[in-house]
mmCIF file of C-alpha atoms in Angstrom:
data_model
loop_
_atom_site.group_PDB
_atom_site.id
_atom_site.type_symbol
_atom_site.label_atom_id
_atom_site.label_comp_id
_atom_site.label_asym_id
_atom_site.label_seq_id
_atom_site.Cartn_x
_atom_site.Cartn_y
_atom_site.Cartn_z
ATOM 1 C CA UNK A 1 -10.633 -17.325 0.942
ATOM 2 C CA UNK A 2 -9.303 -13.804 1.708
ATOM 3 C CA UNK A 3 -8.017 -12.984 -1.732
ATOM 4 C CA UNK A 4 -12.106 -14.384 -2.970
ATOM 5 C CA UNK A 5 -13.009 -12.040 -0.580
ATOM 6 C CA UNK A 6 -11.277 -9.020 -1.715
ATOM 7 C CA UNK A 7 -11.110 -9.111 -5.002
ATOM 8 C CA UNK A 8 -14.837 -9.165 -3.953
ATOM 9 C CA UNK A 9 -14.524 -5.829 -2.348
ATOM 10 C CA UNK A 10 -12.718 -4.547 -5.332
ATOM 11 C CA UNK A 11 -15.046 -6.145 -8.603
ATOM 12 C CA UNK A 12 -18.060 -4.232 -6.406
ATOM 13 C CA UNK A 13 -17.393 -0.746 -6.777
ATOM 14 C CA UNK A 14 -17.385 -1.507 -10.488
ATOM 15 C CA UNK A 15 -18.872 -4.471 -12.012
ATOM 16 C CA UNK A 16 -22.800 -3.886 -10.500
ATOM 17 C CA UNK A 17 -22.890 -0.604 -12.039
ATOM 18 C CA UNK A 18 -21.558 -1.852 -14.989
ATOM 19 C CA UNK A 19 -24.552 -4.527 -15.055
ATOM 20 C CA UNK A 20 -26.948 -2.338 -14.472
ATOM 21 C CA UNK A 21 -26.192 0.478 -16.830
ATOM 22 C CA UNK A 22 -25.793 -2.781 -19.620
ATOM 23 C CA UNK A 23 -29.209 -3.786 -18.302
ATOM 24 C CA UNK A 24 -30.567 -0.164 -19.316
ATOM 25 C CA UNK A 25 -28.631 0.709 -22.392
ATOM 26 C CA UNK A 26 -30.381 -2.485 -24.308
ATOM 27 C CA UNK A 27 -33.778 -1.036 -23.188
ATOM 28 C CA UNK A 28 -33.334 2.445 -24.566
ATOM 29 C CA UNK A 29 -32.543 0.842 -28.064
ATOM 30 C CA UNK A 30 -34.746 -2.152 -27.918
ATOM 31 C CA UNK A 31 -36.339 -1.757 -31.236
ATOM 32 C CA UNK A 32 -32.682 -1.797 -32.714
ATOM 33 C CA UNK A 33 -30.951 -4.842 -30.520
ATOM 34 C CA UNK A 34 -31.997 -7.899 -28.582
ATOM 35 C CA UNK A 35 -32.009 -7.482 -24.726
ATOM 36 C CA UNK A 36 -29.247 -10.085 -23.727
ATOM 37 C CA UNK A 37 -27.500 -9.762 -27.128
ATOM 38 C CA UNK A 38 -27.271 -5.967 -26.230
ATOM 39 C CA UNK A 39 -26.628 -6.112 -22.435
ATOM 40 C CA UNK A 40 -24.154 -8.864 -22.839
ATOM 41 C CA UNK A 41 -22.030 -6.471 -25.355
ATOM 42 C CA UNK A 42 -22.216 -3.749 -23.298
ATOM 43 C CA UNK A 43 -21.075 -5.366 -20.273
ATOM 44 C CA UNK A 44 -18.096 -7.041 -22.520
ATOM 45 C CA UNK A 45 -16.962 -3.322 -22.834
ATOM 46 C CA UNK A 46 -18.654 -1.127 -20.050
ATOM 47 C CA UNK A 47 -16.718 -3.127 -17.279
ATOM 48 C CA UNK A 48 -13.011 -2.666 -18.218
ATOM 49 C CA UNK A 49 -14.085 0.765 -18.614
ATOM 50 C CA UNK A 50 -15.832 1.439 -15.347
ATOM 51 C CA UNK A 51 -12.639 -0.381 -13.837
ATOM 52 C CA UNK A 52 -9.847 2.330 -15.753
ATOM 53 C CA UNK A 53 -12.491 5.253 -14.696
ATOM 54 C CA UNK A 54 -12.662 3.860 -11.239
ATOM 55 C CA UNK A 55 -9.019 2.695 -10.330
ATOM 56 C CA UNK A 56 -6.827 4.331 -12.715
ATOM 57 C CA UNK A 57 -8.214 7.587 -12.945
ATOM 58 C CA UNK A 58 -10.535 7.932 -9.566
ATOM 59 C CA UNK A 59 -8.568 5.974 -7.122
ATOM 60 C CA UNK A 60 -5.058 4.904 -8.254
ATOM 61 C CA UNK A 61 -3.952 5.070 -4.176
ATOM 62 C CA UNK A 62 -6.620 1.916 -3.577
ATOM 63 C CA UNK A 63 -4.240 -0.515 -5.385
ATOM 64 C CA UNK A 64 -2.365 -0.228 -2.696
ATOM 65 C CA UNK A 65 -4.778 -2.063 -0.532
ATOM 66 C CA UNK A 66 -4.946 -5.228 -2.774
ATOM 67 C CA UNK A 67 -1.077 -5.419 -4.116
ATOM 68 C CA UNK A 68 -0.432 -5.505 0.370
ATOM 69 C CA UNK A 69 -2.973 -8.587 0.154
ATOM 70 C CA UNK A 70 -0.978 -9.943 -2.676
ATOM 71 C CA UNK A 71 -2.948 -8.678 -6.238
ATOM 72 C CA UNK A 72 -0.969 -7.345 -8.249
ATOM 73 C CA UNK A 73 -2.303 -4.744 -11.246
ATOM 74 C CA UNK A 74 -1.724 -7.901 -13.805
ATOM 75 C CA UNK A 75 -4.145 -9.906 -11.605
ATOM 76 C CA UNK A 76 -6.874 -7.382 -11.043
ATOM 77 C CA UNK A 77 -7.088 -6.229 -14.822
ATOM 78 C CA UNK A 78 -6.755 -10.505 -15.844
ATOM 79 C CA UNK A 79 -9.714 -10.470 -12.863
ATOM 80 C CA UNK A 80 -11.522 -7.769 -14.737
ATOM 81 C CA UNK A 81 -11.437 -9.061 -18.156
ATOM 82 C CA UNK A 82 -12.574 -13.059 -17.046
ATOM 83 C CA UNK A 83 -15.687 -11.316 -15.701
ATOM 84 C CA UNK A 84 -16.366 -8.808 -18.639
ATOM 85 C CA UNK A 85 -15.986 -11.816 -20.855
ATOM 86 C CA UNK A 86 -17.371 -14.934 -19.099
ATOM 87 C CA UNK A 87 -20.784 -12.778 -18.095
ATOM 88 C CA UNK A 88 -21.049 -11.024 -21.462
ATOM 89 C CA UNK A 89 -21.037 -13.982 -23.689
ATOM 90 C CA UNK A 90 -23.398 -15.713 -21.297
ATOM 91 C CA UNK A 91 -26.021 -12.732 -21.457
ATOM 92 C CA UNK A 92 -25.239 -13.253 -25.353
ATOM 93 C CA UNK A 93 -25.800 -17.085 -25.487
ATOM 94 C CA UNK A 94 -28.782 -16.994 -23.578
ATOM 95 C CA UNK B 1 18.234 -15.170 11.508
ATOM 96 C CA UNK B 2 15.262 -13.821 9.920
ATOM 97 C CA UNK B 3 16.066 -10.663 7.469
ATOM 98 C CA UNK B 4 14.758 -8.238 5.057
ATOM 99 C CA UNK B 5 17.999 -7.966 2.438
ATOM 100 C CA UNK B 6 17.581 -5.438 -0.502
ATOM 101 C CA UNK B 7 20.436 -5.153 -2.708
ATOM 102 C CA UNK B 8 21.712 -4.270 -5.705
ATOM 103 C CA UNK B 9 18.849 -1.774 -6.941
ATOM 104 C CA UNK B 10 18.859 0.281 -9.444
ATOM 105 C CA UNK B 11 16.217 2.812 -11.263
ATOM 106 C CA UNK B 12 16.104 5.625 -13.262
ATOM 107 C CA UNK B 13 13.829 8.392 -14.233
ATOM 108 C CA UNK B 14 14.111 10.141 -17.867
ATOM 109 C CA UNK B 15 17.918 9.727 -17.857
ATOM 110 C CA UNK B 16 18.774 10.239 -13.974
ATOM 111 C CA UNK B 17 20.050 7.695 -11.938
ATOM 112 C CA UNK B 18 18.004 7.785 -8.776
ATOM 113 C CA UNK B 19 19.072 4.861 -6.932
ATOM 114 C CA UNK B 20 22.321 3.415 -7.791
ATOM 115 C CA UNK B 21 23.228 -0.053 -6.471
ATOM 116 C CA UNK B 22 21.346 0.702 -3.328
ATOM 117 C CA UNK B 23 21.459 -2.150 0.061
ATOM 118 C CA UNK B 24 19.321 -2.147 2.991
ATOM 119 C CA UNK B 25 18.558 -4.629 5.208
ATOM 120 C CA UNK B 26 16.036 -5.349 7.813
ATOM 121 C CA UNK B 27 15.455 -7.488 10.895
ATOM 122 C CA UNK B 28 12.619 -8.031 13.263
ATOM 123 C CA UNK B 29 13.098 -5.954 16.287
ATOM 124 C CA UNK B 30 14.967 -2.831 14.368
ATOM 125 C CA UNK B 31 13.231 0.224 13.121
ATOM 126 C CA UNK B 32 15.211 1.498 9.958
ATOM 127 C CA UNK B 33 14.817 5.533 9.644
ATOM 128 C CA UNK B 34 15.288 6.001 6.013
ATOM 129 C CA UNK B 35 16.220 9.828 5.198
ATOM 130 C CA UNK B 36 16.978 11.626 1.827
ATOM 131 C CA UNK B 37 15.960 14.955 0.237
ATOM 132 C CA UNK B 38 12.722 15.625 -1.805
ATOM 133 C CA UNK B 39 13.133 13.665 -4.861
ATOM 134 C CA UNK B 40 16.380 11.391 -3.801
ATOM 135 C CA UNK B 41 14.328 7.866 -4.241
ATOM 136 C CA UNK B 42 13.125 7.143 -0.912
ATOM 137 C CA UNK B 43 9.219 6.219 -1.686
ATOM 138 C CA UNK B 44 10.568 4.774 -5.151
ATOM 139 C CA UNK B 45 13.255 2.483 -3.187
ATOM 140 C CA UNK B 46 10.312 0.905 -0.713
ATOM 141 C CA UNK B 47 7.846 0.253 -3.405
ATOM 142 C CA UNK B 48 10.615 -1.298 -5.615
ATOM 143 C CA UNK B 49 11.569 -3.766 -2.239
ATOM 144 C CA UNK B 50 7.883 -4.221 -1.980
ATOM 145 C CA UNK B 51 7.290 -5.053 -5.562
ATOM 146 C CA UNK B 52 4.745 -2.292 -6.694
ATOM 147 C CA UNK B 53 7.261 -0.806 -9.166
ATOM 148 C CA UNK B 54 10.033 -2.236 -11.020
ATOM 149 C CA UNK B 55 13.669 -1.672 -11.192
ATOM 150 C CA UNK B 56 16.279 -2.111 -13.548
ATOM 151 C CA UNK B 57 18.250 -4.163 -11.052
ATOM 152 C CA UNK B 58 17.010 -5.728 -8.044
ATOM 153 C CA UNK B 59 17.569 -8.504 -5.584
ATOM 154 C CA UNK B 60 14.615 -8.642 -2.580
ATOM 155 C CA UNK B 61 15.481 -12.044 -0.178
ATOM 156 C CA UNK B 62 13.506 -12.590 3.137
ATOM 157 C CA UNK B 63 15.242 -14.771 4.959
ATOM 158 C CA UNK B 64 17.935 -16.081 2.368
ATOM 159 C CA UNK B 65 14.923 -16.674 0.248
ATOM 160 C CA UNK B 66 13.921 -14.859 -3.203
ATOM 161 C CA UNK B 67 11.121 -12.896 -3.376
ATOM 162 C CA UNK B 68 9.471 -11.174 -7.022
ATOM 163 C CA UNK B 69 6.070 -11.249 -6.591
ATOM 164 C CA UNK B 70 3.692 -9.438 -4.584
ATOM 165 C CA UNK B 71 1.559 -12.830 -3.816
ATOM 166 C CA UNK B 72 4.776 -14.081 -2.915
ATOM 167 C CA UNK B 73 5.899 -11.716 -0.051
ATOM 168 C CA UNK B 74 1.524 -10.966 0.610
ATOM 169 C CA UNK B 75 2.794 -12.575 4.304
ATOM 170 C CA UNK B 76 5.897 -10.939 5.160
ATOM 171 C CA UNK B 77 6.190 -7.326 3.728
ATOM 172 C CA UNK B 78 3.310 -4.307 4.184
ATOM 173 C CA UNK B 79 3.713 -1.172 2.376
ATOM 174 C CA UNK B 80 2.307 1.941 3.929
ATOM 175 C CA UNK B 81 1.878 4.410 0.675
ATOM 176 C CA UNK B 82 2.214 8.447 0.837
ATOM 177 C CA UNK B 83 -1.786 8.801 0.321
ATOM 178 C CA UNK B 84 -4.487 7.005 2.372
ATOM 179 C CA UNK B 85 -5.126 3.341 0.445
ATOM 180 C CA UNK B 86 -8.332 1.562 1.816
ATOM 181 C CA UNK B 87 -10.995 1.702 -0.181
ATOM 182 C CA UNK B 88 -13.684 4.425 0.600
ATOM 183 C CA UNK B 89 -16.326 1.774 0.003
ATOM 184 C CA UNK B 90 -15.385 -0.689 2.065
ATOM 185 C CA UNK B 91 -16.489 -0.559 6.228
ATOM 186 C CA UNK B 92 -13.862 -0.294 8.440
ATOM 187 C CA UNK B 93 -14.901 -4.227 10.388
ATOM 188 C CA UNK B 94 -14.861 -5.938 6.565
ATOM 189 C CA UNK B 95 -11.133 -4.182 6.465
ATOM 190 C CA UNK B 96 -10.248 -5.532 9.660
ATOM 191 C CA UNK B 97 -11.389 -9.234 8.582
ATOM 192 C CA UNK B 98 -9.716 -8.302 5.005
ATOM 193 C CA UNK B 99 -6.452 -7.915 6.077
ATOM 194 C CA UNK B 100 -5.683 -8.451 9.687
ATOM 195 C CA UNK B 101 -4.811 -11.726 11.231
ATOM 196 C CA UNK B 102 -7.130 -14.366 12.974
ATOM 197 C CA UNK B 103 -5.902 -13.818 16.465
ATOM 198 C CA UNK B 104 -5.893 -10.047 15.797
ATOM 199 C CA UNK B 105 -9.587 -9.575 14.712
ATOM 200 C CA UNK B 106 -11.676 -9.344 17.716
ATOM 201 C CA UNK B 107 -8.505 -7.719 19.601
ATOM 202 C CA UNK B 108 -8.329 -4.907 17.458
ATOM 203 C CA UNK B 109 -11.952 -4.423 17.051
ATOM 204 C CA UNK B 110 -12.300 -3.559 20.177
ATOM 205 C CA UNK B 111 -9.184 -1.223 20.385
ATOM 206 C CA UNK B 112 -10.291 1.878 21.535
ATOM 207 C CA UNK B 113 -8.870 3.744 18.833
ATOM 208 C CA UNK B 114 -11.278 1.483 16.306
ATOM 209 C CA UNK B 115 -14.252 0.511 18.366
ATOM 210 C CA UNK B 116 -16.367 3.725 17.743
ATOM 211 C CA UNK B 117 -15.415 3.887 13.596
ATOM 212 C CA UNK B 118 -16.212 -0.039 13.147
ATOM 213 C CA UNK B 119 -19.327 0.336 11.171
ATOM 214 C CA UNK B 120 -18.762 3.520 9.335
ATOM 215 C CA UNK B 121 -16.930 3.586 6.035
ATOM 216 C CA UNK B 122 -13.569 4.909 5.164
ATOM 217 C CA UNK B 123 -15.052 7.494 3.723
ATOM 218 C CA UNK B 124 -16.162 9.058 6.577
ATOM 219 C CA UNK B 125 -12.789 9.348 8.189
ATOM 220 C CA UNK B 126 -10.605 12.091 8.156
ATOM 221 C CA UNK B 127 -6.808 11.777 6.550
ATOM 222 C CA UNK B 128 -5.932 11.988 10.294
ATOM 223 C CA UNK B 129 -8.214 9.073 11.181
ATOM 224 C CA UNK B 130 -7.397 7.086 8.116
ATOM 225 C CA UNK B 131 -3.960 7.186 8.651
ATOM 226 C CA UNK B 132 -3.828 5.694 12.357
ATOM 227 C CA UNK B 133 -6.347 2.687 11.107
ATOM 228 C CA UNK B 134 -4.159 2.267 8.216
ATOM 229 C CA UNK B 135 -0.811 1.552 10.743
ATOM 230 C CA UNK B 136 -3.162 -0.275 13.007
ATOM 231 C CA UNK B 137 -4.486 -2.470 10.470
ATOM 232 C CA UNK B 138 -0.850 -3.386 9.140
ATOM 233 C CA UNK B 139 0.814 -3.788 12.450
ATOM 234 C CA UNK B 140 -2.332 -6.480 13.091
ATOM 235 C CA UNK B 141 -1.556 -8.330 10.097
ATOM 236 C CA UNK B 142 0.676 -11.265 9.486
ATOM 237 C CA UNK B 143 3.910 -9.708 8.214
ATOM 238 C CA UNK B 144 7.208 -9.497 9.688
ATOM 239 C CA UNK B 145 8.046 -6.489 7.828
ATOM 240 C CA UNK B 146 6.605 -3.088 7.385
ATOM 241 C CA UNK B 147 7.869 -0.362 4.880
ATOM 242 C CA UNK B 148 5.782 3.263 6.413
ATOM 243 C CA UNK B 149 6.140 6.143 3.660
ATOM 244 C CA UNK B 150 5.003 9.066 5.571
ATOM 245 C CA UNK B 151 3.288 7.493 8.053
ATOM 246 C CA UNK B 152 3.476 11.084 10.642
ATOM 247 C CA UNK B 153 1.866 12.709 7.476
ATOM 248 C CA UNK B 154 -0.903 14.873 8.287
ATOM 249 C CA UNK B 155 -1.252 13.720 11.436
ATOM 250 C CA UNK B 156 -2.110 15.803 14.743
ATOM 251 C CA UNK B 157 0.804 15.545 17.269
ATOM 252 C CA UNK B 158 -0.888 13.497 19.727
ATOM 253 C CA UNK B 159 -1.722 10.610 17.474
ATOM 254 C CA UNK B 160 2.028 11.078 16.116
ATOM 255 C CA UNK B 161 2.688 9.669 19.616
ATOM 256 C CA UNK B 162 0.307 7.082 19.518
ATOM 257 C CA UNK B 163 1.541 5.983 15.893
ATOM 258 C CA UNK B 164 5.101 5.972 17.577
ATOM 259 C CA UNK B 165 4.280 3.969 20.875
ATOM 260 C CA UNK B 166 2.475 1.214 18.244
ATOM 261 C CA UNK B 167 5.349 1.034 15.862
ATOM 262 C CA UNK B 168 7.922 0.839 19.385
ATOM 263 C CA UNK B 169 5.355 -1.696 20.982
ATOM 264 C CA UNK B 170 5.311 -3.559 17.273
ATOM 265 C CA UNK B 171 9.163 -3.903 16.983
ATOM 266 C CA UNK B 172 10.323 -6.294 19.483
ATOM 267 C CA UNK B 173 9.200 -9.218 16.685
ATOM 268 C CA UNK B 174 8.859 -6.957 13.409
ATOM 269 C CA UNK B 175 10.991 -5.194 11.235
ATOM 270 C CA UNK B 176 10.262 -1.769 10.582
ATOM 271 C CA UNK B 177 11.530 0.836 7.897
ATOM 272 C CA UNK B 178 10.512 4.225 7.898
ATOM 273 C CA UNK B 179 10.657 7.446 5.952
ATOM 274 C CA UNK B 180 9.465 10.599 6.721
ATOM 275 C CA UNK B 181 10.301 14.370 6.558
ATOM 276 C CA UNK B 182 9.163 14.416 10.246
ATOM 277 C CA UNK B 183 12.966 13.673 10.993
ATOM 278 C CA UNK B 184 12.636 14.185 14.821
ATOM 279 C CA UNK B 185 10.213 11.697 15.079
ATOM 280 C CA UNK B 186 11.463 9.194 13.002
ATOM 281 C CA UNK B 187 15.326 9.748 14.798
ATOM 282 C CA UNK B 188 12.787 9.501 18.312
ATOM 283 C CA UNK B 189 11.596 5.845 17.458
ATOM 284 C CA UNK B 190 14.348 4.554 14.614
ATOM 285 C CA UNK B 191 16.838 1.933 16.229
ATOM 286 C CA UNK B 192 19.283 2.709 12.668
ATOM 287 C CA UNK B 193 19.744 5.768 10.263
ATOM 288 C CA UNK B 194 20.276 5.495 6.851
ATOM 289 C CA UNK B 195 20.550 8.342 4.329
ATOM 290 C CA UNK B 196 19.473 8.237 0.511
ATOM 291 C CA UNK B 197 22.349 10.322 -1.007
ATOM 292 C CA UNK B 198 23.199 10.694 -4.659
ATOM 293 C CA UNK B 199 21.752 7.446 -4.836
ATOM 294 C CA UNK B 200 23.182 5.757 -2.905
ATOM 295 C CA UNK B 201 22.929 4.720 0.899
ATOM 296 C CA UNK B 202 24.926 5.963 3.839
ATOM 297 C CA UNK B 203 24.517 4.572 7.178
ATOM 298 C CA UNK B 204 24.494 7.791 9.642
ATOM 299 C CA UNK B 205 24.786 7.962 13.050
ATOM 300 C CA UNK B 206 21.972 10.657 14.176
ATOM 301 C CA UNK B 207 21.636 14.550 13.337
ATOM 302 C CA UNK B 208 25.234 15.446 13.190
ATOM 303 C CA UNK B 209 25.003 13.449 9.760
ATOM 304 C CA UNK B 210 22.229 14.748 8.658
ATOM 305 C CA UNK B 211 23.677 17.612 9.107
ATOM 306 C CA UNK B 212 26.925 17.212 7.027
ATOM 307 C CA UNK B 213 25.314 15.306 3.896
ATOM 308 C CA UNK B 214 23.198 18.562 3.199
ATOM 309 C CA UNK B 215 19.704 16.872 4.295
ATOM 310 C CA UNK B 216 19.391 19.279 7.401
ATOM 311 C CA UNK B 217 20.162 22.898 7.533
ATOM 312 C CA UNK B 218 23.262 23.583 9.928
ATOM 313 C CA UNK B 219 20.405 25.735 11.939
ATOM 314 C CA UNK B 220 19.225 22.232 12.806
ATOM 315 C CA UNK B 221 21.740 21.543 15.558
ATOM 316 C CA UNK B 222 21.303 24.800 17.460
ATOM 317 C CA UNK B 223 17.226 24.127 18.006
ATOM 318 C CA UNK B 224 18.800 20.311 18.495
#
């Protein structure tokens, strides 16, 4: 339950703003590409990226706080990438 | 009986051996003072026995028992990095339920030195402020064994002596190693010296050592 709960804490800093900046992009070129097709592609890429601008770059020192609850890097980036992929290809399929 | 064994570790850096077959050990109720120049492998050597970094060599055991992984040891060892490592987001009470133990929870949320910072963010702290909550909240946790880089740095002298009195309090059950250029303090708390040399590791007996393996000017013993 602890590690659910932090690698809450850490997917939060990233992953909403990564949703709702998908949720926008799609809007801005809505005559071009569906909504979900759109938002679901952006959020494939726009979340791994918000995660290296937010952990690598921004905060490397915060790893710290999840490799002493047992993440290591491996397991946060694996974490990353599940989410990217599992919620962009269900805003795609829908 | 219970032990922290580190042996046979070995790294180097664009072609220079910094550690070289290093050992250290660790049991609950000593405080290890770990010394060494700027640059000799100190901060590299406790985040290679806690598994942030790797090594080209390296053998970490707690208790006779092999340990690689970080989820592994996420029990028995705490790190303490240089820089302040809780997340800025993040309020101080979800930290405390984060990482500290059951039985330590409500204790240490009403600790005097918490209690009026429990709702704000990290981000609102100063280094200073950060860095006492940051010993506080790994002392309260599970582990047996704590590895403090730096843990005096940037902090005002009184709370140096309330980080000391926790760590003293702390090490009748836990293992403790330390490192930081704040020599007096750490020789003040540290039960055993050991000095990062050439890459390897000497066990010293106090300043006199320190002293004669170049870490301390020989001005040192005269304001001794």
């Amino acid at each position: 339950m602890r590690i659910v709960y932090s690698l809450w804490l850490f997917n939060i800093k990233f992953v909403f703003l990564s949703g709702i900046i998908s949720t926008v992009l799609p809007l801005i070129f809505i005559s071009y590409v569906n909504l979900n097709v759109g938002a679901g592609i952006a959020f494939l890429f726009l979340t791994p990226t918000f995660h290296y601008l937010v952990y690598e770059l921004r905060n490397p020192g915060e790893y710290y706080f999840y490799y002493n609850l047992g993440l290591s890097k491996f397991y946060l980036w694996l974490n990353t990438t599940l989410i990217s992929i599992i919620i962009g290809v269900l805003l795609i399929s829908l | 009986m219970s032990e922290l064994t580190s042996d046979s570790i070995r790294k180097h850096f664009n072609n220079r051996q910094i550690l070289n077959d290093i050992f250290l050990s660790c049991k609950p109720g000593e405080i290890v003072g770990l010394f060494g120049r700027n640059g000799s492998g100190k901060s590299t050597l406790l985040k290679i026995i806690f598994g942030s970094i790797k090594a080209e060599g390296k053998y970490v055991a707690i208790d006779n028992v092999k340990v690689d992984s970080l989820y592994e040891h996420r029990e028995m060892i705490k790190y303490l990095p240089q820089d302040n490592f809780l997340p800025n987001h993040v309020s101080i009470s979800q930290i405390i339920s984060c990482f500290c133990a059951k039985e330590n929870i409500e204790m240490l949320k009403k600790d005097p030195l918490v209690k009026p910072f429990l709702n704000k963010k990290i981000k609102q702290l100063s280094g200073g402020e950060k860095r006492i909550l940051e010993i506080l909240i790994l002392i309260h946790s599970k582990a047996t064994y704590f590895l403090l880089d730096e843990p005096f740095n940037g902090v005002a002298p009184l709370n140096v002596e309330i980080i000391k009195s926790l760590i003293k309090k702390h090490s009748k059950n836990k293992g403790f190693i330390i490192t930081d250029h704040d020599y007096m303090n750490v020789l003040d708390i540290s039960s055993r010296f050991v000095l990062i040399d050439d890459g390897n590791t000497r066990q010293i007996g106090g300043i006199d050592d320190l002293i004669e393996y170049g870490y301390l000017p020989t001005s040192s013993r005269k304001n001794d």
